[in-house]
Tab-separated table of C-alpha atoms in Angstrom:
chain	number	residue	atom	x	y	z
A	1	MET	CA	-65.637	-50.783	21.588
A	2	PHE	CA	-69.222	-51.175	22.696
A	3	SER	CA	-68.911	-55.114	21.649
A	4	LYS	CA	-66.523	-55.425	24.476
A	5	SER	CA	-68.404	-54.555	26.981
A	6	LYS	CA	-70.176	-56.470	28.926
A	7	GLY	CA	-73.750	-56.642	30.589
A	8	GLY	CA	-76.940	-55.883	28.808
A	9	LYS	CA	-77.451	-52.125	29.089
A	10	ARG	CA	-76.340	-50.488	25.845
A	11	ASN	CA	-76.651	-46.662	26.597
A	12	LEU	CA	-73.093	-46.152	27.076
A	13	LYS	CA	-71.195	-42.907	27.048
A	14	VAL	CA	-67.810	-42.422	25.817
A	15	ILE	CA	-65.958	-39.196	26.605
A	16	TYR	CA	-62.679	-38.214	25.013
A	17	HIS	CA	-60.716	-35.712	26.372
A	18	ASP	CA	-58.818	-33.234	24.188
A	19	PHE	CA	-59.748	-34.655	21.352
A	20	PRO	CA	-58.171	-33.648	18.209
A	21	GLY	CA	-59.594	-30.291	17.000
A	22	GLY	CA	-62.490	-30.153	19.753
A	23	ALA	CA	-66.317	-30.867	19.060
A	24	GLU	CA	-66.069	-29.374	15.219
A	25	ASN	CA	-63.827	-31.661	13.875
A	26	PHE	CA	-65.779	-34.741	16.278
A	27	GLU	CA	-68.680	-33.626	13.830
A	28	LEU	CA	-66.493	-33.794	10.773
A	29	ILE	CA	-65.287	-37.821	11.828
A	30	THR	CA	-69.096	-38.067	12.645
A	31	ARG	CA	-70.015	-36.595	9.142
A	32	PHE	CA	-67.764	-39.130	7.481
A	33	CYS	CA	-69.202	-42.276	8.971
A	34	TYR	CA	-72.618	-41.396	8.268
A	35	ASN	CA	-71.835	-40.499	4.845
A	36	ASN	CA	-70.335	-43.355	3.000
A	37	GLY	CA	-66.407	-41.917	3.521
A	38	LYS	CA	-67.364	-38.580	1.854
A	39	ILE	CA	-66.274	-35.556	3.511
A	40	ASN	CA	-63.987	-32.337	2.592
A	41	ILE	CA	-60.274	-32.632	3.289
A	42	ASN	CA	-58.418	-29.794	3.128
A	43	PRO	CA	-55.360	-27.722	4.271
A	44	PHE	CA	-56.969	-26.409	7.223
A	45	ASN	CA	-58.444	-29.700	8.595
A	46	ILE	CA	-56.248	-32.520	7.227
A	47	THR	CA	-54.192	-32.829	10.607
A	48	ASP	CA	-56.926	-32.784	12.590
A	49	LEU	CA	-58.502	-35.152	10.858
A	50	ASN	CA	-55.461	-37.246	10.547
A	51	CYS	CA	-54.798	-36.979	14.060
A	52	ALA	CA	-58.634	-38.281	15.021
A	53	ALA	CA	-58.184	-40.976	12.569
A	54	TYR	CA	-55.397	-42.221	14.339
A	55	LEU	CA	-56.659	-41.986	17.939
A	56	MET	CA	-60.015	-43.888	16.947
A	57	GLU	CA	-58.015	-46.243	15.110
A	58	MET	CA	-59.746	-45.567	11.635
A	59	ASP	CA	-56.849	-47.408	10.319
A	60	LYS	CA	-56.412	-49.940	7.530
A	61	GLY	CA	-58.477	-52.288	9.099
A	62	VAL	CA	-61.546	-51.057	7.810
A	63	THR	CA	-61.759	-51.206	4.026
A	64	GLY	CA	-63.370	-49.584	1.541
A	65	SER	CA	-64.232	-45.416	1.302
A	66	LYS	CA	-64.135	-45.589	5.030
A	67	ASN	CA	-60.610	-45.544	5.707
A	68	LEU	CA	-59.778	-42.215	6.862
A	69	ILE	CA	-56.178	-42.555	7.342
A	70	ASP	CA	-55.678	-44.011	3.785
A	71	GLN	CA	-57.810	-40.588	2.466
A	72	THR	CA	-56.237	-38.125	4.529
A	73	GLU	CA	-52.458	-39.640	3.722
A	74	LYS	CA	-53.811	-39.633	0.151
A	75	SER	CA	-54.802	-36.026	0.431
A	76	LEU	CA	-50.889	-35.520	1.368
A	77	GLU	CA	-49.534	-36.086	-1.902
A	78	ASP	CA	-50.859	-32.799	-3.361
A	79	ILE	CA	-48.955	-30.686	-0.296
A	80	LYS	CA	-46.191	-29.514	-3.038
A	81	TYR	CA	-49.648	-27.472	-4.406
A	82	TRP	CA	-50.295	-25.896	-1.729
A	83	THR	CA	-49.839	-22.290	-0.924
A	84	TRP	CA	-47.098	-20.892	1.906
A	85	SER	CA	-50.040	-19.734	4.234
A	86	GLU	CA	-51.532	-23.411	3.942
A	87	LEU	CA	-48.840	-24.922	4.623
A	88	MET	CA	-47.929	-22.982	7.722
A	89	ALA	CA	-51.593	-23.775	8.889
A	90	ALA	CA	-51.273	-27.558	8.465
A	91	LEU	CA	-48.020	-27.136	10.396
A	92	LYS	CA	-49.410	-24.964	13.268
A	93	ARG	CA	-52.215	-27.754	13.778
A	94	CYS	CA	-49.266	-30.427	13.499
A	95	GLN	CA	-47.416	-28.635	16.944
A	96	ASP	CA	-50.966	-29.091	18.827
A	97	PHE	CA	-51.158	-32.821	18.530
A	98	PHE	CA	-47.140	-33.322	18.214
A	99	PRO	CA	-46.865	-36.560	19.846
A	100	VAL	CA	-50.017	-37.919	17.723
A	101	ALA	CA	-48.613	-35.863	14.410
A	102	SER	CA	-45.063	-37.186	14.872
A	103	SER	CA	-45.914	-40.704	15.267
A	104	SER	CA	-48.113	-40.777	11.861
A	105	GLY	CA	-45.619	-38.884	10.131
A	106	MET	CA	-48.057	-35.938	9.023
A	107	ILE	CA	-45.528	-33.653	10.930
A	108	GLU	CA	-42.427	-35.038	9.210
A	109	LYS	CA	-44.183	-34.511	5.460
A	110	CYS	CA	-45.496	-30.709	6.075
A	111	LEU	CA	-41.566	-30.198	7.189
A	112	ASP	CA	-40.054	-31.995	4.026
A	113	SER	CA	-42.730	-29.346	2.258
A	114	LEU	CA	-41.753	-26.213	3.992
A	115	LEU	CA	-37.944	-27.278	3.850
A	116	GLY	CA	-38.071	-27.663	0.435
A	117	ARG	CA	-39.344	-23.825	-0.117
A	118	ILE	CA	-36.852	-22.466	1.856
A	119	ALA	CA	-33.651	-24.489	0.015
A	120	SER	CA	-34.957	-22.895	-3.161
A	121	SER	CA	-35.077	-19.930	-2.113
A	122	CYS	CA	-31.788	-20.014	-0.745
A	123	GLU	CA	-29.864	-21.401	-3.897
A	124	THR	CA	-31.571	-18.675	-5.827
A	125	SER	CA	-30.732	-15.623	-3.668
A	126	PRO	CA	-27.512	-16.530	-1.829
A	127	CYS	CA	-26.684	-14.392	0.983
A	128	PRO	CA	-23.066	-14.383	2.303
A	129	SER	CA	-22.123	-15.160	5.812
A	130	VAL	CA	-21.688	-11.676	8.271
A	131	SER	CA	-18.906	-13.116	10.558
A	132	SER	CA	-16.819	-14.054	7.588
A	133	PRO	CA	-13.942	-11.971	6.727
A	134	ASP	CA	-14.705	-11.929	2.728
A	135	SER	CA	-18.052	-10.875	3.411
A	136	SER	CA	-16.747	-8.081	5.261
A	137	LYS	CA	-14.385	-6.572	3.119
A	138	LEU	CA	-16.828	-7.184	0.337
A	139	ARG	CA	-19.341	-4.666	2.428
A	140	ALA	CA	-16.851	-2.243	2.762
A	141	SER	CA	-15.602	-2.103	-1.002
A	142	CYS	CA	-19.398	-2.133	-2.236
A	143	ASP	CA	-21.100	1.460	-3.319
A	144	THR	CA	-24.952	2.338	-2.089
A	145	ARG	CA	-26.515	0.297	-5.477
A	146	SER	CA	-24.569	-3.070	-4.123
A	147	SER	CA	-24.802	-2.653	-0.875
A	148	GLU	CA	-28.812	-2.007	-1.724
A	149	SER	CA	-28.350	-5.356	-3.608
A	150	LEU	CA	-27.236	-7.179	-0.907
A	151	LYS	CA	-29.681	-6.035	1.150
A	152	SER	CA	-32.598	-6.932	-0.626
A	153	SER	CA	-30.951	-10.483	-1.438
A	154	PHE	CA	-30.864	-10.773	2.237
A	155	LEU	CA	-34.607	-10.422	2.724
A	156	ARG	CA	-35.079	-12.543	-0.332
A	157	VAL	CA	-33.562	-15.382	1.676
A	158	THR	CA	-34.795	-15.012	5.148
A	159	TRP	CA	-38.389	-13.997	4.018
A	160	TRP	CA	-39.657	-17.355	6.186
A	161	PHE	CA	-38.118	-15.853	9.439
A	162	LYS	CA	-41.044	-14.492	10.262
A	163	ASP	CA	-43.517	-16.911	9.708
A	164	LEU	CA	-41.000	-19.920	11.231
A	165	VAL	CA	-41.250	-18.012	14.884
A	166	GLN	CA	-44.629	-18.770	15.379
A	167	LEU	CA	-43.381	-22.366	16.086
A	168	ASP	CA	-42.813	-24.195	19.059
A	169	ILE	CA	-39.260	-25.240	19.948
A	170	HIS	CA	-39.605	-28.848	19.765
A	171	VAL	CA	-40.740	-28.533	15.789
A	172	ILE	CA	-37.727	-25.994	15.055
A	173	GLU	CA	-35.317	-28.848	16.180
A	174	MET	CA	-36.703	-31.036	13.780
A	175	LEU	CA	-36.778	-28.426	11.133
A	176	VAL	CA	-32.833	-27.295	11.678
A	177	LYS	CA	-31.970	-31.293	11.882
A	178	SER	CA	-33.614	-31.226	8.768
A	179	MET	CA	-31.816	-28.372	7.379
A	180	VAL	CA	-28.501	-29.368	8.280
A	181	SER	CA	-28.941	-33.136	6.528
A	182	ARG	CA	-29.771	-31.241	3.296
A	183	ASN	CA	-26.947	-28.657	3.998
A	184	LEU	CA	-28.423	-25.648	3.617
A	185	ASN	CA	-26.282	-22.709	4.263
A	186	HIS	CA	-25.598	-22.824	7.834
A	187	SER	CA	-24.950	-19.123	8.149
A	188	ILE	CA	-28.648	-18.621	7.549
A	189	ILE	CA	-29.628	-21.771	9.570
A	190	SER	CA	-27.719	-19.570	12.741
A	191	LYS	CA	-28.957	-16.425	11.866
A	192	PHE	CA	-32.618	-17.585	12.031
A	193	LEU	CA	-31.794	-19.217	15.527
A	194	PHE	CA	-30.846	-15.867	16.653
A	195	HIS	CA	-33.794	-14.252	15.297
A	196	TYR	CA	-35.831	-17.039	16.673
A	197	GLN	CA	-34.070	-16.521	20.386
A	198	LYS	CA	-34.462	-13.246	20.435
A	199	THR	CA	-38.289	-13.040	18.951
A	200	ARG	CA	-39.585	-15.487	21.954
A	201	LEU	CA	-37.527	-15.107	24.683
A	202	ALA	CA	-39.892	-11.592	25.884
A	203	SER	CA	-42.971	-13.608	25.888
A	204	THR	CA	-42.200	-16.902	27.927
A	205	SER	CA	-42.224	-18.129	31.151
A	206	SER	CA	-38.752	-19.125	33.036
A	207	ASP	CA	-39.012	-22.495	32.619
A	208	GLU	CA	-39.444	-21.812	28.419
A	209	LYS	CA	-36.786	-19.720	28.605
A	210	ILE	CA	-34.459	-22.202	30.235
A	211	ARG	CA	-35.508	-24.698	27.257
A	212	MET	CA	-35.545	-22.425	24.857
A	213	VAL	CA	-31.680	-20.917	25.498
A	214	GLU	CA	-30.312	-24.244	25.565
A	215	SER	CA	-32.006	-26.090	22.579
A	216	VAL	CA	-30.754	-22.707	20.583
A	217	VAL	CA	-27.053	-23.620	22.110
A	218	GLU	CA	-27.415	-27.266	21.096
A	219	MET	CA	-28.513	-26.815	17.583
A	220	LEU	CA	-25.933	-23.673	17.215
A	221	TYR	CA	-22.948	-26.176	18.226
A	222	SER	CA	-24.236	-28.180	15.485
A	223	LEU	CA	-23.054	-26.090	12.967
A	224	ASP	CA	-19.963	-24.788	11.224
A	225	LEU	CA	-18.483	-22.455	13.816
A	226	SER	CA	-17.487	-20.026	11.255
A	227	THR	CA	-20.860	-19.299	10.092
A	228	VAL	CA	-22.159	-18.035	13.650
A	229	SER	CA	-21.567	-14.556	14.662
A	230	TYR	CA	-19.546	-14.323	18.113
A	231	LYS	CA	-21.603	-10.401	18.656
A	232	ARG	CA	-24.706	-12.567	19.254
A	233	LEU	CA	-23.174	-15.171	21.099
A	234	PHE	CA	-21.787	-12.604	23.405
A	235	GLY	CA	-25.645	-11.614	23.280
A	236	MET	CA	-26.754	-14.843	23.933
A	237	LEU	CA	-24.008	-15.144	26.869
A	238	ARG	CA	-25.432	-12.135	28.445
A	239	VAL	CA	-29.144	-13.328	28.353
A	240	SER	CA	-28.157	-16.720	30.251
A	241	SER	CA	-26.775	-15.155	32.898
A	242	HIS	CA	-30.562	-14.338	33.954
A	243	VAL	CA	-31.514	-17.701	33.555
A	244	ASN	CA	-30.356	-20.772	35.016
A	245	ILE	CA	-29.148	-22.996	31.741
A	246	SER	CA	-27.492	-26.370	32.691
A	247	LYS	CA	-23.783	-26.552	33.191
A	248	CYS	CA	-23.154	-28.424	29.962
A	249	CYS	CA	-24.921	-25.798	27.648
A	250	ARG	CA	-23.137	-23.039	29.007
A	251	CYS	CA	-20.033	-24.727	28.552
A	252	LYS	CA	-20.814	-25.407	25.003
A	253	LEU	CA	-21.643	-22.013	24.970
A	254	GLU	CA	-18.344	-20.710	26.231
A	255	SER	CA	-16.296	-22.887	23.854
A	256	MET	CA	-18.261	-21.738	20.903
A	257	ILE	CA	-17.317	-17.809	21.965
A	258	GLY	CA	-13.488	-19.343	23.201
A	259	LEU	CA	-12.662	-20.528	19.716
A	260	GLN	CA	-13.277	-17.136	18.079
A	261	LEU	CA	-12.100	-14.902	21.013
A	262	ASP	CA	-9.934	-12.840	18.848
A	263	GLN	CA	-12.751	-11.168	17.338
A	264	ALA	CA	-14.046	-9.971	20.283
A	265	THR	CA	-13.822	-6.352	22.024
A	266	LEU	CA	-13.004	-5.022	25.519
A	267	ASP	CA	-17.008	-4.289	25.464
A	268	ASP	CA	-18.129	-8.013	24.874
A	269	PHE	CA	-15.652	-8.896	27.889
A	270	LEU	CA	-17.011	-6.591	30.540
A	271	VAL	CA	-19.925	-8.694	31.645
A	272	PRO	CA	-21.456	-8.219	35.108
A	273	SER	CA	-20.166	-10.626	38.024
A	274	PRO	CA	-22.798	-12.832	38.704
A	275	VAL	CA	-25.082	-12.115	41.876
A	276	ARG	CA	-23.577	-13.519	45.021
A	277	ALA	CA	-20.281	-12.240	43.686
A	278	HIS	CA	-18.515	-9.095	45.061
A	279	TYR	CA	-16.184	-7.660	42.278
A	280	LEU	CA	-17.707	-5.845	39.527
A	281	TYR	CA	-17.239	-7.982	36.149
A	282	ASP	CA	-16.875	-11.793	35.956
A	283	VAL	CA	-13.454	-12.863	35.788
A	284	ASN	CA	-13.815	-16.333	35.977
A	285	LEU	CA	-15.542	-16.243	32.787
A	286	VAL	CA	-12.656	-14.137	31.084
A	287	ILE	CA	-10.275	-16.940	32.000
A	288	ARG	CA	-12.720	-19.524	30.937
A	289	LEU	CA	-12.789	-18.171	28.018
A	290	VAL	CA	-8.751	-17.437	27.716
A	291	LYS	CA	-8.844	-21.465	28.224
A	292	SER	CA	-11.441	-22.612	25.961
A	293	PHE	CA	-9.643	-20.170	23.157
A	294	LEU	CA	-5.989	-22.325	23.893
A	295	ALA	CA	-7.851	-25.839	24.237
A	296	LYS	CA	-6.076	-26.949	21.270
A	297	GLY	CA	-2.671	-25.771	22.298
A	298	VAL	CA	-0.577	-22.754	21.659
A	299	TRP	CA	1.177	-24.340	18.838
A	300	CYS	CA	-2.169	-24.883	16.948
A	301	LEU	CA	-3.067	-20.904	17.046
A	302	PRO	CA	-1.524	-18.705	14.214
A	303	LEU	CA	0.782	-15.819	16.305
A	304	SER	CA	-1.522	-12.787	15.076
A	305	ARG	CA	-4.402	-14.609	16.558
A	306	LEU	CA	-2.812	-15.017	19.848
A	307	LYS	CA	-1.550	-11.532	19.819
A	308	LYS	CA	-4.580	-10.533	19.578
A	309	VAL	CA	-6.339	-12.000	22.530
A	310	ALA	CA	-3.397	-10.789	24.423
A	311	SER	CA	-3.982	-7.281	23.633
A	312	LEU	CA	-7.888	-7.852	24.721
A	313	VAL	CA	-7.220	-9.820	27.940
A	314	ASP	CA	-3.977	-6.700	28.969
A	315	LEU	CA	-6.942	-4.238	28.099
A	316	TYR	CA	-9.769	-6.066	30.667
A	317	ILE	CA	-6.791	-6.233	33.179
A	318	ALA	CA	-6.188	-2.825	32.998
A	319	GLU	CA	-9.953	-2.264	33.580
A	320	VAL	CA	-10.625	-4.192	36.282
A	321	ALA	CA	-7.118	-4.040	38.073
A	322	PRO	CA	-9.094	-1.171	40.002
A	323	ASP	CA	-11.400	-2.982	41.269
A	324	PRO	CA	-11.475	-3.300	45.555
A	325	GLN	CA	-12.886	-6.028	45.691
A	326	LEU	CA	-10.776	-8.300	43.085
A	327	LYS	CA	-8.859	-10.911	45.369
A	328	PRO	CA	-4.898	-10.749	43.976
A	329	SER	CA	-5.223	-14.723	43.043
A	330	LYS	CA	-7.777	-13.920	40.313
A	331	PHE	CA	-5.660	-10.901	39.299
A	332	LEU	CA	-2.694	-12.903	38.663
A	333	ALA	CA	-4.809	-15.725	37.130
A	334	LEU	CA	-5.913	-13.516	34.815
A	335	ILE	CA	-2.492	-12.465	33.886
A	336	ARG	CA	-1.122	-15.991	33.705
A	337	ALA	CA	-4.309	-16.825	31.602
A	338	LEU	CA	-1.709	-16.646	28.396
A	339	PRO	CA	1.834	-17.883	28.184
A	340	ASP	CA	4.480	-15.288	27.904
A	341	SER	CA	4.974	-16.393	24.371
A	342	ALA	CA	1.773	-14.448	23.392
A	343	ARG	CA	2.877	-10.619	24.352
A	344	ASP	CA	5.821	-8.984	23.475
A	345	SER	CA	5.745	-6.562	26.150
A	346	PHE	CA	4.565	-6.522	29.494
A	347	ASP	CA	4.692	-2.625	29.899
A	348	GLY	CA	0.865	-2.479	30.279
A	349	ILE	CA	0.829	-5.311	32.663
A	350	TYR	CA	3.572	-3.162	34.639
A	351	HIS	CA	1.365	-0.365	35.069
A	352	SER	CA	-2.153	-2.673	35.910
A	353	VAL	CA	-0.159	-4.010	38.438
A	354	ASP	CA	1.183	-0.487	39.479
A	355	LEU	CA	-2.798	0.785	39.497
A	356	TYR	CA	-3.728	-2.476	41.740
A	357	LEU	CA	-1.354	-2.192	44.468
A	358	GLU	CA	-2.139	1.207	44.848
A	359	VAL	CA	-5.918	0.361	45.332
A	360	HIS	CA	-4.818	-2.230	47.267
A	361	SER	CA	-2.352	-0.904	49.821
A	362	GLY	CA	-3.287	-2.863	52.538
A	363	LEU	CA	-1.892	-6.682	50.770
A	364	SER	CA	1.169	-7.984	52.981
A	365	GLU	CA	4.628	-7.936	51.427
A	366	GLU	CA	4.041	-11.793	50.629
A	367	GLN	CA	0.819	-10.930	48.702
A	368	LYS	CA	2.146	-8.244	46.689
A	369	MET	CA	5.446	-10.448	46.070
A	370	ARG	CA	3.109	-12.684	44.363
A	371	VAL	CA	0.960	-10.436	42.287
A	372	CYS	CA	4.194	-9.196	41.009
A	373	SER	CA	5.498	-12.670	40.231
A	374	GLY	CA	3.433	-12.228	36.748
A	375	LEU	CA	5.755	-9.717	35.445
A	376	ASP	CA	8.282	-11.078	33.126
A	377	TYR	CA	10.827	-8.637	33.507
A	378	GLU	CA	13.178	-9.785	29.932
A	379	LYS	CA	9.929	-8.337	28.314
A	380	LEU	CA	9.902	-4.914	29.962
A	381	SER	CA	11.316	-2.057	28.834
A	382	SER	CA	13.994	0.050	29.988
A	383	GLU	CA	11.788	2.784	31.173
A	384	ALA	CA	9.581	-0.024	33.315
A	385	LEU	CA	12.471	-1.232	34.809
A	386	ASN	CA	13.269	2.545	35.774
A	387	LEU	CA	9.820	2.859	37.011
A	388	LEU	CA	9.526	-0.076	38.787
A	389	SER	CA	13.165	-0.064	40.328
A	390	SER	CA	11.953	3.575	42.117
A	391	ASN	CA	8.297	2.797	42.727
A	392	THR	CA	7.244	2.658	46.596
A	393	LYS	CA	4.200	0.561	45.987
A	394	PHE	CA	6.132	-2.682	44.780
A	395	PRO	CA	8.049	-4.591	47.233
A	396	SER	CA	11.436	-4.006	47.861
A	397	LYS	CA	13.030	-7.255	46.313
A	398	SER	CA	10.970	-6.588	42.880
A	399	ALA	CA	12.705	-3.426	43.035
A	400	VAL	CA	16.036	-4.864	43.342
A	401	GLY	CA	14.976	-7.478	40.989
A	402	ALA	CA	14.489	-4.859	38.403
A	403	LEU	CA	17.459	-3.388	38.836
A	404	ASN	CA	19.582	-6.543	38.795
A	405	PHE	CA	18.219	-7.410	35.566
A	406	GLN	CA	18.563	-4.199	34.011
A	407	GLN	CA	22.228	-4.400	34.967
A	408	ARG	CA	22.765	-7.796	33.472
A	409	ARG	CA	20.863	-6.473	30.210
A	410	LEU	CA	23.547	-3.744	30.021
A	411	LYS	CA	26.447	-6.249	30.875
A	412	ASN	CA	25.171	-8.664	27.709
A	413	LEU	CA	25.247	-5.100	25.898
A	414	LEU	CA	28.228	-4.092	26.507
A	415	GLN	CA	29.706	-7.908	25.983
A	416	ARG	CA	28.512	-7.763	22.946
A	417	THR	CA	30.498	-4.448	22.164
A	418	ASN	CA	33.840	-6.782	22.429
A	419	GLN	CA	36.010	-7.118	19.794
A	420	PRO	CA	38.366	-9.509	18.638
A	421	ASN	CA	42.090	-9.124	20.074
A	422	SER	CA	43.296	-7.057	17.424
A	423	PHE	CA	41.520	-4.230	19.080
A	424	THR	CA	42.441	-4.439	22.406
A	425	ASN	CA	44.934	-1.713	22.196
A	426	SER	CA	42.128	1.434	21.094
A	427	PRO	CA	40.950	3.586	23.514
A	428	ILE	CA	37.531	2.334	22.903
A	429	PHE	CA	38.267	-1.295	23.938
A	430	ASN	CA	40.201	-0.015	27.235
A	431	GLU	CA	37.098	2.228	27.931
A	432	THR	CA	35.012	-0.886	27.774
A	433	GLU	CA	37.163	-3.119	30.154
A	434	ARG	CA	36.936	0.122	32.552
A	435	THR	CA	33.051	0.043	31.791
A	436	GLU	CA	32.704	-3.791	32.768
A	437	ARG	CA	34.943	-3.298	35.773
A	438	LYS	CA	32.299	-0.632	37.025
A	439	ASP	CA	29.462	-3.097	36.102
A	440	GLU	CA	31.165	-6.124	38.321
A	441	SER	CA	31.138	-3.473	41.056
A	442	HIS	CA	27.402	-2.638	40.514
A	443	ASP	CA	26.578	-6.042	40.518
A	444	GLN	CA	28.732	-6.695	43.958
A	445	ILE	CA	26.412	-4.175	45.528
A	446	VAL	CA	23.130	-5.506	44.286
A	447	LEU	CA	23.866	-8.563	45.756
A	448	TYR	CA	25.011	-7.073	48.887
A	449	ALA	CA	21.524	-5.140	48.994
A	450	GLY	CA	20.085	-8.443	48.511
A	451	ASN	CA	20.739	-9.718	51.742
A	452	LEU	CA	19.724	-6.498	53.722
A	453	ASP	CA	16.961	-6.574	55.911
A	454	PHE	CA	14.656	-4.685	53.555
A	455	SER	CA	12.028	-3.997	56.386
A	456	THR	CA	14.340	-1.400	58.405
A	457	GLU	CA	16.432	0.063	55.370
A	458	ASN	CA	13.940	0.459	52.911
A	459	GLU	CA	14.731	4.333	52.002
A	460	ARG	CA	17.814	4.087	52.218
A	461	ILE	CA	18.438	1.539	49.806
A	462	ARG	CA	16.106	2.983	47.506
A	463	ALA	CA	18.101	6.027	47.393
A	464	HIS	CA	21.184	3.972	47.070
A	465	LEU	CA	19.550	2.184	43.996
A	466	GLN	CA	18.281	5.345	42.232
A	467	GLY	CA	21.587	6.428	42.521
A	468	MET	CA	23.025	3.663	40.972
A	469	GLN	CA	19.557	3.454	38.223
A	470	TRP	CA	21.170	6.827	36.830
A	471	ARG	CA	24.524	5.316	36.575
A	472	ALA	CA	23.514	2.414	34.611
A	473	LEU	CA	21.552	4.697	32.492
A	474	GLU	CA	24.867	6.540	31.765
A	475	LEU	CA	26.574	3.561	31.106
A	476	GLU	CA	23.804	2.236	28.631
A	477	LYS	CA	24.161	5.673	26.882
A	478	PHE	CA	27.818	5.308	26.562
A	479	CYS	CA	27.683	1.920	25.493
A	480	ARG	CA	25.180	2.792	22.505
A	481	LYS	CA	27.543	5.379	21.337
A	482	MET	CA	30.639	3.191	21.586
A	483	GLN	CA	28.903	0.579	19.440
A	484	ILE	CA	28.483	3.442	16.392
A	485	GLN	CA	31.974	3.868	16.527
A	486	MET	CA	33.032	0.375	16.389
A	487	THR	CA	30.483	0.036	13.499
A	488	LYS	CA	32.122	2.651	11.859
A	489	MET	CA	35.698	1.811	12.396
A	490	MET	CA	35.096	-1.650	11.189
A	491	LYS	CA	33.203	-0.386	7.666
A	492	SER	CA	36.351	2.345	7.248
A	493	ARG	CA	38.545	-0.374	7.741
A	494	LEU	CA	36.575	-2.517	5.070
A	495	SER	CA	36.725	0.189	2.844
A	496	ASN	CA	40.491	1.075	2.935
A	497	GLN	CA	41.115	-3.072	2.826
A	498	SER	CA	39.160	-2.851	-0.680
A	499	ASN	CA	40.729	0.079	-1.879
A	500	ALA	CA	44.153	-0.725	-1.418
A	501	LYS	CA	43.608	-4.753	-3.626
A	502	SER	CA	42.139	-2.021	-6.708
A	503	VAL	CA	45.186	0.320	-6.668
A	504	PRO	CA	47.415	-0.870	-9.695
A	505	ARG	CA	51.083	-1.664	-9.378
A	506	LEU	CA	53.090	0.847	-10.341
A	507	CYS	CA	56.583	-0.756	-10.695
A	508	SER	CA	57.215	-4.266	-12.072
């Protein structure tokens, strides 16, 4: 450096900004240079010396004992004999000079030694995954002694959590990448990441929070999803609502939650709406989570999981229905987020629609019809259809449609009770024939009612439909009795025929 300077003046001054280890480490470098390369290198100063040596280009170009880089790297060969506290001290110094420590390979060697000790403790003390169903059954069946054993085993596996929380996020990224490449238990990795995020989040600035949440989400996304706790993912989702993370990161987080949505509860769904939104809960979030759950197709999902999510969504719809700020389009989107095959019954949806129409009484007839289009009449019980047909909060066309479907259901029931021509002369058949004619007359009345102007004759039609409803109920009761009677007759006839065949001939 001095040889390259021009001019006759030799009183030059060199100023190092952010010198590794500061003045104390510079003094060690000076002693190294003026003491024939003899210096005490230990785990607490090796990082500073190595980084300073690379900065001052004290590399292999200098021969003999004065090559500081060679000496520090040779001292690193004894890293396996370092204590845990010595290793952590060296690693903390590495993160202070991360670019130099990373390029020199110093940080990789420290992380490799650190990971070897973590992996050995995990292998000797296996810890079951909290999110797996097998482990939950195991915990439920264990007695007090075995529970304490599991707890102590878990503590033996996670003893290093507290120390590694002190490391910066870029060092943690390198560590987790190495853990994944070494096939370390993904359940333990995910637990550490949640612990790290929860511990460090309170003491960081807003920009650091964004960086941390995005980094943790990326690392969790690289793990086996079955080992990641959905409860903690929901917790992270609530945290991210107060942090302006990127859209890509938010999509990955929602995707991880959506893929195991059948494990969620109603409380998990009740996420407050964004600041600018007027409605109470974040309905758009729930719709996106359901879409993530169905991303691979309905046919790829077990029916049991699909029905669990449907039950959860129906509970959520009932919870948000009284919100006066919830728009009809969003309410209908919630109902239609799942296919009709996911629900065995639409009675719960009917009661939610009833509550929604009661709160939003100012909706137009067209808006009410759009909301009611989410109902599947085929999956409404007779009681729900009866209530709908006489419910003044519903539009008249929906009431007539419900009664019309109820009559078609009754007609199909009557047709199933019809027997072959051998029974046409029975009194039961004649009664059925009269019932069918009566049912046809009801169909004509319903068709006629569909052509009326409901805006002017609404009350009169409702009274007429209510009378027809009671008649339909009576016919349904009669039809059930008739089915029972026909079944008994068929059993009796079959038993008589078998007895006749078994009777021996008295005469030759």
